[in-house]
Amino acid sequence: MALAQEKIYTIADIYALPDGERAELIDGQIYYMAPPSRKHQDIAGELFTTIKEFIKSNDGSCRPYIAPFAVFLNENDKNYVEPDISVICDPRKLHDNGCIGAPDWIIEIVSPSSRPMDYYKKLFKYRTAGVREYWIVDHERNLVTVYDFQNDSAANYTFTDNIPVNIYHGFYINLSKLDI
């Protein structure tokens, strides 16, 4: 008896979704996204503003983007993600449609429905795609897990800790000091 073939989706399938429907594509599989909560949006907005202000005040060349912002992780049509925050330091990766290749820094804010995706699937995908730094912000656990892929290290921080940004020497974020 032959086994049923699993359908492999492409970026064209993502762009063919009905207006207002959001999904990500990882290794040819579609993962639909629920609308974010107000708390999720507060955290994303405050982090984005803090990062953008730091880069601007330090004449940095990196560019931060907040979701929805398309990231085409690999040079194939089977991977498309919309991280909550993406920071891209190589302007050659930026195109009208989004980022082609791995951002330097990605932040995902955990939602109940995204927990396995953020902690497992995306962790592996971001690491293998060449992301330099990945933060998982889990407001239910008051925890920020920071993966510094350049130095092959990981650390956990609470929202009251001064969390070092590994791609920017001297930049720390303390979530308890943000308006969230």
C-alpha positions in Angstrom: 0.0 0.0 0.0 1.4 3.4 -1.0 1.8 6.1 1.6 0.0 9.4 1.0 2.3 12.2 -0.1 2.5 15.2 2.2 1.9 18.5 0.3 4.8 20.8 0.1 3.9 24.5 0.0 5.8 27.4 -1.4 6.0 31.1 -0.9 3.5 31.5 -3.7 1.0 29.7 -1.5 1.7 32.2 1.3 1.1 35.1 -1.1 -2.1 33.4 -2.3 -3.7 33.4 1.2 -6.9 35.5 1.6 -6.4 39.1 2.7 -5.8 39.4 6.4 -4.8 35.8 6.9 -1.2 35.4 8.1 1.0 32.3 8.0 4.6 31.3 8.0 6.3 28.7 5.9 8.9 26.4 7.3 10.4 23.6 5.2 7.4 23.6 2.9 4.8 23.4 5.7 2.3 26.2 6.4 1.8 27.4 10.0 -1.2 29.8 10.4 -0.7 32.7 12.9 -3.3 33.9 15.4 -3.7 37.6 15.9 -1.3 38.8 18.7 -2.6 39.9 22.1 -2.5 43.5 23.3 0.4 42.5 25.7 2.3 40.9 22.9 1.9 44.2 20.8 3.0 46.3 23.8 6.1 44.3 24.2 6.9 44.3 20.5 6.4 48.0 20.2 8.5 49.0 23.2 11.3 46.7 22.2 11.3 47.9 18.6 11.3 51.6 19.7 14.2 50.9 22.2 16.2 49.1 19.5 15.5 51.7 16.8 16.4 54.6 19.2 19.7 52.9 20.2 20.8 52.3 16.6 19.9 55.8 15.6 21.6 57.5 18.5 24.8 55.5 17.9 24.8 56.1 14.1 24.4 52.4 13.5 23.9 51.0 10.1 21.5 48.2 11.1 17.8 48.5 10.4 15.1 47.1 12.7 11.7 46.0 11.4 8.6 44.9 13.3 6.0 42.3 12.1 4.6 41.8 9.7 7.9 41.9 7.8 8.8 39.2 5.4 12.0 37.2 6.0 13.0 34.7 3.3 15.4 32.7 5.3 16.9 30.4 2.6 17.5 30.6 -1.1 14.5 28.4 -1.8 10.8 29.0 -1.9 10.0 26.8 1.1 10.8 29.1 4.0 9.1 32.4 4.9 8.8 33.8 8.4 7.5 37.0 10.0 9.5 37.5 13.2 8.1 39.9 15.7 11.3 42.0 15.4 14.1 41.6 12.8 17.4 43.5 12.8 19.3 43.5 9.5 22.8 44.9 9.3 23.6 44.0 5.7 21.7 46.4 3.4 22.2 44.0 0.5 19.7 41.7 2.2 17.0 44.3 2.1 14.5 44.3 -0.8 11.1 45.8 -1.4 9.5 42.5 -0.3 11.5 42.1 2.9 14.8 40.5 3.9 16.4 37.9 1.7 18.6 35.7 4.0 19.1 35.6 7.7 18.6 38.8 9.8 21.4 39.4 12.3 19.0 39.5 15.3 15.5 38.1 15.7 13.1 38.6 18.6 10.1 36.4 18.9 7.5 37.1 21.6 5.8 33.9 22.8 2.1 33.5 22.5 0.3 30.5 23.8 -0.2 29.1 20.3 3.4 29.9 19.2 5.3 28.3 22.2 6.5 25.1 20.4 7.2 27.0 17.2 9.3 29.7 18.9 11.2 27.4 21.3 11.9 24.5 18.9 11.2 24.8 15.2 12.3 28.5 14.8 15.3 28.0 17.1 16.6 25.3 14.8 15.7 27.1 11.6 17.2 30.5 12.7 20.4 28.8 13.9 20.9 26.9 10.7 20.0 29.9 8.5 22.8 32.0 10.0 20.9 34.3 12.4 23.6 35.7 14.8 21.3 36.3 17.8 17.8 35.1 18.7 15.7 36.2 21.7 12.6 34.4 22.9 10.6 36.8 25.1 8.1 34.8 27.2 6.0 37.3 29.2 3.9 34.5 30.9 7.2 33.1 32.4 8.8 36.6 32.9 11.7 35.1 31.0 13.9 36.1 28.0 16.1 33.3 26.5 19.0 34.7 24.5 20.8 32.6 22.0 24.1 34.0 20.8 24.8 31.7 17.9 28.1 33.4 17.0 29.6 32.3 20.4 27.5 29.1 20.7 25.9 30.2 24.0 22.5 30.6 25.5 21.4 32.4 28.7 18.1 33.1 30.5 17.2 36.4 32.0 14.2 37.8 33.8 12.4 41.0 32.8 14.2 42.8 35.6 17.7 41.9 34.3 19.9 44.1 32.1 20.0 41.9 29.1 23.1 42.3 26.9 22.6 42.6 23.2 25.4 40.5 21.8 25.5 42.1 18.3 25.9 45.6 19.9 28.6 46.0 22.5 27.4 48.2 25.4 23.7 47.8 24.6 21.5 46.4 27.3 17.7 46.1 27.5 15.8 45.9 30.8 12.2 45.0 30.0 11.0 46.2 33.4 12.0 49.7 32.4 9.8 49.6 29.3 6.2 50.7 29.2 4.7 47.2 29.1 
